[in-house]
């Protein structure tokens, strides 16, 4: 974990000429209206960075892994660049050493990191064009800013690889707007507006490629309305409304192509009801009620086709009750209860079929605990605790099977930290911090294996910032 007490020295109107081939990590294009502080923060939050250059005119932050060498800093009145030298504890960040063979004039250098016990080695030679590398050091990369700062929005990965963000709330109020992230260019473009501004809604990517947005809250009333986004035309079309108003519910796409919404709150209070959206008819039909009305719960689609709903709260209090929806019968069955009642937690379906629930808040305050649901035994078992108790965070299952938890709110305020859960060991390991603290954000798994974290709210207010892990 990076020491929060970091000392830096600034060398204005200077450039950095490293003689270590492994040291240059790359250029980060910074968000609009950034300052040198953004570059400082970006480097501080990267495990490997010990030297950086801020190019004010180009709004770029270049980072290096080797310890800042003052002999390599060259003054230049013709540049607006500033060299940033970090005085961090060298045990907390990787060091970059080099050996020079005078006979072959090649430079071989090694970057070593103790992150998660993984060693990463990069070898480069001046006599060949071959570059070989092993496992990359986990890191966050700042990507394009959204056009509108927002939190409590939804994010949906489309079949064409783009990510659709819709609704939420910003400094100007509740949002009707939507925009698309292009993974190839790292940029956002505005797309068609929804018919209704909304927060606390759900968004489901359907088998036909359309995105179904349902319910939510307008600031004055709960919503029963639903609409479809068409990625081909970039437009929204209203469809049949749900049987009643519903907000802060869950939505799950079933194997049969239907979309299941469950629980939440409406004009009549906490909801026990559930209903199904039929893509063929554009209509909703009620299905079996849950055993318990609930809000702020999670819903996970299991490998066997059932849907697991866990936790939440109602007028009675926090819930540890979990239940299963069977699409074949349209009924709910109570299953094993969690060890801890919780809301605002996350639920992640693992590659081994188990479901990981992490964090949240209960009657005792913020939760650091996590537990696993086993569909084969219908039971929960506790697993390793996170390093930080948190709510309003995100959880993403990575292509390597690990689960990335990022951001949220803890007892000390908004969180910039992230950590990884390893299903093989049942333990958590801290990973690189995000570039900004944030909560109420979204996290989307991309086809390239990266995780896109979008916007939210942090210590600086509503965010347009997005980044990739």
Short mmCIF file of C-alpha atoms in Angstrom, two decimals:
data_model
loop_
_atom_site.label_atom_id
_atom_site.label_comp_id
_atom_site.label_asym_id
_atom_site.label_seq_id
_atom_site.Cartn_x
_atom_site.Cartn_y
_atom_site.Cartn_z
CA UNK A 1 0.00 0.00 0.00
CA UNK A 2 1.40 3.38 -0.91
CA UNK A 3 2.41 5.65 1.93
CA UNK A 4 0.02 8.60 2.20
CA UNK A 5 2.92 10.84 3.26
CA UNK A 6 4.70 11.45 -0.02
CA UNK A 7 7.36 14.10 -0.59
CA UNK A 8 8.02 15.47 -4.06
CA UNK A 9 10.57 17.89 -5.50
CA UNK A 10 9.68 19.93 -8.59
CA UNK A 11 12.11 21.04 -11.30
CA UNK A 12 10.31 23.52 -13.54
CA UNK A 13 11.31 24.17 -17.17
CA UNK A 14 13.21 20.88 -17.20
CA UNK A 15 13.20 17.53 -18.93
CA UNK A 16 14.27 14.09 -17.70
CA UNK A 17 16.72 12.01 -19.70
CA UNK A 18 16.78 8.52 -18.26
CA UNK A 19 19.55 6.17 -19.41
CA UNK A 20 17.64 3.13 -18.24
CA UNK A 21 15.70 1.47 -21.03
CA UNK A 22 13.13 -0.18 -18.79
CA UNK A 23 12.19 2.93 -16.92
CA UNK A 24 9.83 4.65 -19.31
CA UNK A 25 6.32 3.44 -18.54
CA UNK A 26 4.34 5.58 -20.95
CA UNK A 27 2.36 8.77 -21.43
CA UNK A 28 -0.97 9.40 -19.71
CA UNK A 29 -3.26 11.94 -21.34
CA UNK A 30 -4.80 13.83 -18.45
CA UNK A 31 -8.43 14.98 -18.16
CA UNK A 32 -9.31 18.48 -19.30
CA UNK A 33 -8.57 21.27 -16.82
CA UNK A 34 -5.91 19.15 -15.10
CA UNK A 35 -2.93 20.64 -13.31
CA UNK A 36 0.45 19.41 -12.15
CA UNK A 37 -1.31 18.08 -9.06
CA UNK A 38 -3.17 15.60 -11.28
CA UNK A 39 0.14 14.27 -12.60
CA UNK A 40 1.54 14.08 -9.07
CA UNK A 41 -1.53 12.17 -7.90
CA UNK A 42 -1.43 9.82 -10.90
CA UNK A 43 2.18 8.89 -10.22
CA UNK A 44 1.67 8.57 -6.46
CA UNK A 45 -1.17 6.11 -7.05
CA UNK A 46 0.96 3.94 -9.35
CA UNK A 47 3.14 1.37 -7.59
CA UNK A 48 5.88 1.59 -10.20
CA UNK A 49 6.23 5.36 -10.62
CA UNK A 50 9.10 7.24 -8.96
CA UNK A 51 9.72 10.01 -11.49
CA UNK A 52 7.27 11.90 -13.70
CA UNK A 53 7.23 14.77 -16.19
CA UNK A 54 4.22 17.07 -16.48
CA UNK A 55 3.83 18.65 -19.92
CA UNK A 56 1.49 21.55 -19.29
CA UNK A 57 0.87 22.52 -22.90
CA UNK A 58 0.13 18.98 -24.06
CA UNK A 59 -1.63 18.01 -20.77
CA UNK A 60 0.41 14.80 -20.59
CA UNK A 61 1.98 13.00 -17.62
CA UNK A 62 5.00 10.81 -18.48
CA UNK A 63 6.02 8.31 -15.81
CA UNK A 64 9.28 6.46 -15.09
CA UNK A 65 9.98 3.50 -12.82
CA UNK A 66 13.58 4.33 -11.88
CA UNK A 67 14.57 6.39 -8.85
CA UNK A 68 14.83 10.05 -9.77
CA UNK A 69 18.40 10.84 -10.76
CA UNK A 70 19.12 14.56 -10.53
CA UNK A 71 22.01 14.18 -12.98
CA UNK A 72 19.44 13.20 -15.61
CA UNK A 73 17.40 16.39 -15.13
CA UNK A 74 18.22 18.96 -17.78
CA UNK A 75 17.10 22.58 -17.57
CA UNK A 76 15.45 24.03 -20.66
CA UNK A 77 13.96 27.50 -20.99
CA UNK A 78 12.20 26.37 -24.16
CA UNK A 79 9.88 23.93 -22.42
CA UNK A 80 6.90 24.23 -20.10
CA UNK A 81 7.58 20.78 -18.68
CA UNK A 82 8.14 20.13 -14.98
CA UNK A 83 10.06 17.14 -13.66
CA UNK A 84 8.53 15.57 -10.52
CA UNK A 85 10.91 13.65 -8.25
CA UNK A 86 9.36 11.41 -5.61
CA UNK A 87 10.99 10.70 -2.27
CA UNK A 88 8.90 7.63 -1.46
CA UNK A 89 10.06 4.67 0.58
CA UNK A 90 11.85 2.49 -2.02
CA UNK A 91 10.48 -0.61 -0.30
CA UNK A 92 6.96 0.45 -1.25
CA UNK A 93 7.56 0.84 -4.97
CA UNK A 94 9.57 -1.18 -7.49
CA UNK A 95 13.10 -0.16 -8.29
CA UNK A 96 14.58 -0.10 -11.74
CA UNK A 97 18.24 -1.03 -11.98
CA UNK A 98 20.43 -1.37 -15.06
CA UNK A 99 23.62 -3.04 -16.17
CA UNK A 100 25.60 -1.81 -19.15
CA UNK A 101 27.80 -4.18 -21.16
CA UNK A 102 30.42 -1.98 -22.85
CA UNK A 103 31.33 -4.68 -25.38
CA UNK A 104 27.80 -5.28 -26.74
CA UNK A 105 26.50 -1.77 -25.98
CA UNK A 106 23.22 -3.32 -24.80
CA UNK A 107 21.18 -2.24 -21.83
CA UNK A 108 19.39 -4.89 -19.82
CA UNK A 109 17.10 -3.70 -17.07
CA UNK A 110 14.62 -5.21 -14.70
CA UNK A 111 11.52 -3.82 -13.05
CA UNK A 112 10.56 -5.85 -10.02
CA UNK A 113 7.34 -5.54 -8.04
CA UNK A 114 6.13 -7.36 -4.96
CA UNK A 115 2.49 -6.62 -5.75
CA UNK A 116 0.53 -9.79 -4.93
CA UNK A 117 3.83 -11.64 -4.79
CA UNK A 118 4.17 -11.44 -8.59
CA UNK A 119 7.47 -10.51 -10.19
CA UNK A 120 7.30 -8.65 -13.48
CA UNK A 121 10.35 -8.55 -15.72
CA UNK A 122 10.89 -6.55 -18.89
CA UNK A 123 14.07 -6.99 -20.95
CA UNK A 124 15.10 -4.66 -23.76
CA UNK A 125 18.27 -4.70 -25.87
CA UNK A 126 19.65 -1.96 -28.08
CA UNK A 127 21.05 -4.57 -30.50
CA UNK A 128 17.71 -6.22 -31.29
CA UNK A 129 14.11 -5.13 -31.72
CA UNK A 130 12.75 -7.94 -29.55
CA UNK A 131 10.97 -7.08 -26.31
CA UNK A 132 9.81 -9.82 -23.96
CA UNK A 133 7.71 -9.35 -20.87
CA UNK A 134 6.02 -11.43 -18.21
CA UNK A 135 2.92 -10.62 -16.16
CA UNK A 136 2.18 -6.90 -16.27
CA UNK A 137 2.11 -4.89 -13.08
CA UNK A 138 -1.51 -4.07 -12.18
CA UNK A 139 -2.25 -0.41 -12.65
CA UNK A 140 -4.91 2.15 -13.46
CA UNK A 141 -4.81 4.29 -16.59
CA UNK A 142 -6.77 7.51 -16.94
CA UNK A 143 -8.95 7.51 -20.05
CA UNK A 144 -11.28 10.07 -21.64
CA UNK A 145 -13.59 12.26 -19.57
CA UNK A 146 -17.34 12.02 -19.91
CA UNK A 147 -19.22 15.02 -21.24
CA UNK A 148 -21.37 15.23 -18.10
CA UNK A 149 -20.35 14.57 -14.49
CA UNK A 150 -22.71 12.07 -12.89
CA UNK A 151 -23.27 9.43 -10.24
CA UNK A 152 -25.93 6.77 -9.58
CA UNK A 153 -26.05 6.06 -13.32
CA UNK A 154 -26.08 2.72 -15.11
CA UNK A 155 -23.43 1.28 -17.43
CA UNK A 156 -24.07 -1.44 -20.02
CA UNK A 157 -21.56 -3.23 -22.25
CA UNK A 158 -22.97 -3.52 -25.76
CA UNK A 159 -22.44 -6.27 -28.34
CA UNK A 160 -20.37 -3.85 -30.46
CA UNK A 161 -17.95 -3.37 -27.55
CA UNK A 162 -19.08 0.14 -26.65
CA UNK A 163 -20.25 1.00 -23.13
CA UNK A 164 -23.54 2.86 -22.68
CA UNK A 165 -23.91 5.11 -19.62
CA UNK A 166 -27.40 6.45 -18.93
CA UNK A 167 -29.06 8.77 -16.45
CA UNK A 168 -27.94 9.47 -12.91
CA UNK A 169 -27.59 12.80 -11.16
CA UNK A 170 -25.13 15.66 -11.58
CA UNK A 171 -24.61 19.20 -10.37
CA UNK A 172 -27.53 20.34 -12.53
CA UNK A 173 -29.97 17.75 -11.21
CA UNK A 174 -31.34 14.49 -12.52
CA UNK A 175 -30.03 13.48 -15.95
CA UNK A 176 -31.84 12.46 -19.11
CA UNK A 177 -28.63 12.18 -21.11
CA UNK A 178 -26.66 9.14 -22.22
CA UNK A 179 -23.22 8.68 -23.73
CA UNK A 180 -21.04 5.98 -25.25
CA UNK A 181 -17.45 4.96 -24.45
CA UNK A 182 -15.35 3.71 -27.35
CA UNK A 183 -12.71 1.26 -26.17
CA UNK A 184 -10.67 1.71 -29.35
CA UNK A 185 -10.28 5.49 -29.03
CA UNK A 186 -10.73 5.93 -25.27
CA UNK A 187 -13.27 8.67 -25.89
CA UNK A 188 -16.92 9.41 -25.08
CA UNK A 189 -19.62 10.58 -27.47
CA UNK A 190 -23.10 11.80 -26.64
CA UNK A 191 -25.94 9.60 -27.87
CA UNK A 192 -29.72 10.00 -27.80
CA UNK A 193 -31.43 11.19 -24.62
CA UNK A 194 -33.76 8.95 -22.68
CA UNK A 195 -37.41 9.96 -22.58
CA UNK A 196 -37.23 10.48 -18.81
CA UNK A 197 -34.47 11.61 -16.45
CA UNK A 198 -33.92 8.96 -13.79
CA UNK A 199 -31.72 7.59 -11.03
CA UNK A 200 -31.88 4.30 -9.09
CA UNK A 201 -33.02 2.61 -12.31
CA UNK A 202 -31.72 -0.62 -13.82
CA UNK A 203 -30.24 -1.31 -17.26
CA UNK A 204 -30.21 -4.78 -18.84
CA UNK A 205 -28.48 -5.79 -22.07
CA UNK A 206 -30.92 -8.10 -23.85
CA UNK A 207 -30.20 -11.02 -26.17
CA UNK A 208 -31.29 -8.92 -29.17
CA UNK A 209 -28.61 -6.33 -28.39
CA UNK A 210 -30.98 -3.65 -27.10
CA UNK A 211 -30.68 -2.19 -23.59
CA UNK A 212 -33.74 -2.12 -21.33
CA UNK A 213 -33.87 0.70 -18.77
CA UNK A 214 -36.62 0.31 -16.17
CA UNK A 215 -38.03 2.25 -13.24
CA UNK A 216 -36.09 4.60 -11.03
CA UNK A 217 -36.77 7.95 -9.40
CA UNK A 218 -37.16 11.44 -10.88
CA UNK A 219 -36.63 13.49 -7.73
CA UNK A 220 -40.34 13.89 -7.15
CA UNK A 221 -41.83 10.49 -7.94
CA UNK A 222 -41.03 6.83 -8.49
CA UNK A 223 -41.24 5.51 -12.06
CA UNK A 224 -43.03 2.57 -13.67
CA UNK A 225 -41.86 3.47 -17.17
CA UNK A 226 -39.34 1.56 -19.26
CA UNK A 227 -37.50 2.26 -22.50
CA UNK A 228 -35.16 0.55 -24.95
CA UNK A 229 -31.88 1.82 -26.36
CA UNK A 230 -31.00 0.75 -29.89
CA UNK A 231 -27.21 0.81 -30.49
CA UNK A 232 -27.71 0.84 -34.27
CA UNK A 233 -29.79 4.04 -34.33
CA UNK A 234 -28.56 5.60 -31.08
CA UNK A 235 -32.14 6.28 -30.03
CA UNK A 236 -34.54 5.34 -27.22
CA UNK A 237 -38.05 3.94 -27.59
CA UNK A 238 -40.59 3.74 -24.78
CA UNK A 239 -42.08 0.31 -24.16
CA UNK A 240 -44.74 -1.03 -21.85
CA UNK A 241 -44.62 0.17 -18.25
CA UNK A 242 -44.16 -2.14 -15.29
CA UNK A 243 -47.24 -3.03 -13.24
CA UNK A 244 -46.24 -0.48 -10.62
CA UNK A 245 -43.62 2.11 -9.74
CA UNK A 246 -40.26 0.68 -8.73
CA UNK A 247 -36.87 2.12 -7.73
CA UNK A 248 -33.65 0.70 -6.23
CA UNK A 249 -34.61 -2.75 -7.48
CA UNK A 250 -32.50 -5.39 -9.22
CA UNK A 251 -32.70 -6.59 -12.82
CA UNK A 252 -31.44 -9.92 -14.17
CA UNK A 253 -31.36 -11.20 -17.75
CA UNK A 254 -32.49 -14.83 -17.77
CA UNK A 255 -31.37 -17.68 -20.02
CA UNK A 256 -34.81 -17.70 -21.67
CA UNK A 257 -34.29 -14.10 -22.81
CA UNK A 258 -36.70 -12.51 -20.34
CA UNK A 259 -35.62 -9.81 -17.89
CA UNK A 260 -36.53 -10.21 -14.21
CA UNK A 261 -36.93 -7.17 -11.93
CA UNK A 262 -37.35 -7.77 -8.21
CA UNK A 263 -38.01 -5.78 -5.06
CA UNK A 264 -37.15 -2.13 -4.56
CA UNK A 265 -39.37 0.67 -3.35
CA UNK A 266 -42.40 2.30 -4.95
CA UNK A 267 -45.14 4.74 -4.10
CA UNK A 268 -46.61 2.13 -1.76
CA UNK A 269 -43.39 1.39 0.14
CA UNK A 270 -41.00 -1.56 0.10
CA UNK A 271 -41.78 -4.09 -2.64
CA UNK A 272 -42.10 -7.87 -2.39
CA UNK A 273 -43.18 -8.21 -6.00
CA UNK A 274 -41.28 -9.24 -9.13
CA UNK A 275 -42.11 -9.08 -12.82
CA UNK A 276 -40.80 -10.19 -16.20
CA UNK A 277 -40.16 -8.22 -19.39
CA UNK A 278 -40.77 -10.07 -22.65
CA UNK A 279 -38.56 -8.83 -25.47
CA UNK A 280 -40.86 -10.31 -28.11
CA UNK A 281 -43.99 -8.46 -26.98
CA UNK A 282 -42.48 -5.43 -25.23
CA UNK A 283 -44.73 -6.07 -22.24
CA UNK A 284 -44.43 -6.93 -18.55
CA UNK A 285 -46.09 -9.76 -16.63
CA UNK A 286 -46.06 -10.29 -12.88
CA UNK A 287 -44.36 -13.40 -11.55
CA UNK A 288 -44.15 -14.94 -8.09
CA UNK A 289 -43.54 -12.67 -5.10
CA UNK A 290 -40.35 -12.93 -3.08
CA UNK A 291 -40.65 -14.20 0.48
CA UNK A 292 -39.60 -10.80 1.82
CA UNK A 293 -39.92 -7.23 0.59
CA UNK A 294 -36.48 -5.69 0.19
CA UNK A 295 -34.44 -2.78 -1.14
CA UNK A 296 -30.66 -2.35 -1.66
CA UNK A 297 -30.22 -6.10 -2.21
CA UNK A 298 -28.20 -7.90 -4.89
CA UNK A 299 -29.26 -10.35 -7.60
CA UNK A 300 -26.92 -12.89 -9.22
CA UNK A 301 -27.70 -15.23 -12.12
CA UNK A 302 -26.25 -18.66 -11.35
CA UNK A 303 -24.85 -21.25 -13.74
CA UNK A 304 -27.95 -23.41 -13.16
CA UNK A 305 -30.20 -20.59 -14.42
CA UNK A 306 -31.60 -19.65 -11.02
CA UNK A 307 -31.34 -16.10 -9.66
CA UNK A 308 -29.96 -15.55 -6.15
CA UNK A 309 -31.26 -12.49 -4.27
CA UNK A 310 -29.38 -11.67 -1.06
CA UNK A 311 -29.55 -9.13 1.74
CA UNK A 312 -31.14 -5.72 1.63
CA UNK A 313 -33.50 -4.13 4.08
CA UNK A 314 -37.18 -3.39 4.66
CA UNK A 315 -39.33 -1.87 7.39
CA UNK A 316 -38.18 -4.60 9.78
CA UNK A 317 -34.48 -3.81 9.35
CA UNK A 318 -31.37 -5.21 7.70
CA UNK A 319 -31.72 -8.65 6.10
CA UNK A 320 -29.47 -11.70 5.93
CA UNK A 321 -32.16 -13.68 4.15
CA UNK A 322 -31.43 -15.03 0.66
CA UNK A 323 -33.77 -16.66 -1.84
CA UNK A 324 -33.73 -18.24 -5.30
CA UNK A 325 -35.95 -17.51 -8.29
CA UNK A 326 -36.71 -20.40 -10.62
CA UNK A 327 -37.58 -19.18 -14.14
CA UNK A 328 -39.20 -22.52 -14.99
CA UNK A 329 -41.76 -22.36 -12.19
CA UNK A 330 -41.88 -18.60 -11.64
CA UNK A 331 -41.50 -19.11 -7.90
CA UNK A 332 -39.08 -18.17 -5.14
CA UNK A 333 -37.50 -20.52 -2.58
CA UNK A 334 -35.72 -19.46 0.58
CA UNK A 335 -32.12 -20.68 0.69
CA UNK A 336 -29.39 -20.42 3.33
CA UNK A 337 -29.01 -17.09 5.13
CA UNK A 338 -25.85 -15.00 5.11
CA UNK A 339 -23.85 -14.83 8.31
CA UNK A 340 -24.29 -11.04 8.42
CA UNK A 341 -27.29 -8.89 7.46
CA UNK A 342 -26.14 -6.24 4.99
CA UNK A 343 -27.12 -3.63 2.39
CA UNK A 344 -25.06 -1.72 -0.22
CA UNK A 345 -22.88 -4.79 -0.68
CA UNK A 346 -21.69 -6.30 -3.96
CA UNK A 347 -22.25 -9.79 -5.33
CA UNK A 348 -19.95 -11.43 -7.89
CA UNK A 349 -20.44 -14.76 -9.64
CA UNK A 350 -17.09 -16.58 -9.69
CA UNK A 351 -15.72 -18.94 -12.32
CA UNK A 352 -16.15 -21.84 -9.88
CA UNK A 353 -19.89 -21.15 -9.65
CA UNK A 354 -19.83 -19.65 -6.16
CA UNK A 355 -21.12 -16.15 -5.42
CA UNK A 356 -18.94 -13.71 -3.48
CA UNK A 357 -20.70 -11.07 -1.36
CA UNK A 358 -18.46 -8.31 -0.01
CA UNK A 359 -18.77 -5.27 2.22
CA UNK A 360 -21.85 -3.16 2.77
CA UNK A 361 -23.30 -1.88 5.99
CA UNK A 362 -25.30 -3.58 8.72
CA UNK A 363 -26.61 -2.84 12.17
CA UNK A 364 -23.04 -2.69 13.45
CA UNK A 365 -21.78 -0.20 10.87
CA UNK A 366 -19.57 -0.54 7.80
CA UNK A 367 -18.65 -4.14 6.96
CA UNK A 368 -15.20 -5.48 6.13
CA UNK A 369 -16.43 -9.06 5.87
CA UNK A 370 -17.12 -11.23 2.83
CA UNK A 371 -18.84 -14.56 2.34
CA UNK A 372 -19.46 -17.18 -0.33
CA UNK A 373 -22.68 -18.83 -1.47
CA UNK A 374 -22.46 -22.40 -2.74
CA UNK A 375 -25.36 -23.29 -5.08
CA UNK A 376 -24.63 -27.00 -4.65
CA UNK A 377 -25.20 -26.94 -0.89
CA UNK A 378 -27.40 -23.82 -0.59
CA UNK A 379 -25.12 -22.58 2.18
CA UNK A 380 -22.93 -19.57 2.94
CA UNK A 381 -19.40 -19.70 4.34
CA UNK A 382 -17.32 -16.76 5.51
CA UNK A 383 -14.13 -16.03 3.60
CA UNK A 384 -11.26 -13.62 4.16
CA UNK A 385 -12.01 -10.04 5.16
CA UNK A 386 -11.27 -7.13 2.86
CA UNK A 387 -8.52 -4.75 3.91
CA UNK A 388 -11.03 -1.89 4.13
CA UNK A 389 -14.70 -1.79 5.11
CA UNK A 390 -16.67 -0.14 2.33
CA UNK A 391 -20.09 0.62 0.82
CA UNK A 392 -21.12 2.07 -2.57
CA UNK A 393 -18.15 0.27 -4.13
CA UNK A 394 -17.99 -1.84 -7.29
CA UNK A 395 -16.92 -5.45 -7.77
CA UNK A 396 -15.77 -6.93 -11.08
CA UNK A 397 -14.79 -10.50 -11.95
CA UNK A 398 -11.57 -10.38 -13.99
CA UNK A 399 -10.59 -12.68 -16.84
CA UNK A 400 -8.02 -14.32 -14.55
CA UNK A 401 -10.74 -15.26 -12.05
CA UNK A 402 -9.86 -12.64 -9.43
CA UNK A 403 -12.43 -10.11 -8.23
CA UNK A 404 -11.55 -6.41 -8.24
CA UNK A 405 -13.26 -4.24 -5.63
CA UNK A 406 -12.78 -0.50 -6.08
CA UNK A 407 -13.67 2.71 -4.30
CA UNK A 408 -16.72 3.35 -2.20
CA UNK A 409 -17.18 4.99 1.17
CA UNK A 410 -15.57 3.88 4.41
CA UNK A 411 -15.51 5.15 7.96
CA UNK A 412 -12.98 7.80 6.92
CA UNK A 413 -14.86 9.05 3.86
CA UNK A 414 -14.54 8.43 0.13
CA UNK A 415 -12.09 5.69 -0.86
CA UNK A 416 -9.41 5.70 -3.56
CA UNK A 417 -8.23 2.19 -2.75
CA UNK A 418 -8.82 -1.07 -4.61
CA UNK A 419 -8.23 -4.70 -3.72
CA UNK A 420 -8.33 -8.15 -5.29
CA UNK A 421 -10.02 -11.31 -4.04
CA UNK A 422 -8.39 -14.62 -4.93
CA UNK A 423 -10.93 -17.49 -4.94
CA UNK A 424 -8.12 -20.06 -4.75
CA UNK A 425 -6.80 -18.75 -1.44
CA UNK A 426 -9.87 -16.98 -0.07
CA UNK A 427 -7.80 -13.89 0.63
CA UNK A 428 -7.67 -10.24 -0.41
CA UNK A 429 -4.64 -8.29 -1.64
CA UNK A 430 -4.46 -4.54 -2.05
CA UNK A 431 -3.69 -3.37 -5.57
CA UNK A 432 -2.91 0.02 -7.09
CA UNK A 433 -5.11 2.94 -6.05
CA UNK A 434 -7.41 4.63 -8.52
CA UNK A 435 -6.53 8.14 -9.71
CA UNK A 436 -9.36 9.69 -7.66
CA UNK A 437 -11.49 8.67 -4.70
CA UNK A 438 -15.02 7.81 -5.77
CA UNK A 439 -18.32 6.15 -4.84
CA UNK A 440 -21.66 5.68 -6.63
CA UNK A 441 -19.65 4.85 -9.77
CA UNK A 442 -19.94 1.94 -12.19
CA UNK A 443 -17.45 -0.70 -13.33
CA UNK A 444 -17.75 -2.54 -16.65
CA UNK A 445 -15.74 -5.53 -17.88
CA UNK A 446 -14.50 -4.93 -21.43
CA UNK A 447 -13.77 -7.49 -24.16
CA UNK A 448 -10.04 -6.69 -23.89
CA UNK A 449 -10.00 -7.83 -20.25
CA UNK A 450 -9.79 -4.34 -18.76
CA UNK A 451 -12.25 -2.85 -16.29
CA UNK A 452 -13.73 0.56 -17.06
CA UNK A 453 -14.61 2.60 -13.96
CA UNK A 454 -16.88 5.54 -14.70
CA UNK A 455 -17.63 8.81 -12.90
CA UNK A 456 -19.32 8.78 -9.47
CA UNK A 457 -19.01 11.17 -6.57
CA UNK A 458 -15.92 11.85 -4.47
CA UNK A 459 -14.28 14.38 -2.21
CA UNK A 460 -14.18 16.88 -5.11
CA UNK A 461 -17.87 16.44 -6.00
CA UNK A 462 -19.49 14.92 -9.08
CA UNK A 463 -16.94 13.28 -11.38
CA UNK A 464 -16.39 13.11 -15.14
CA UNK A 465 -13.20 11.08 -14.58
CA UNK A 466 -12.97 7.57 -16.00
CA UNK A 467 -10.13 5.08 -15.77
CA UNK A 468 -9.11 1.58 -16.79
CA UNK A 469 -7.67 -1.24 -14.67
#
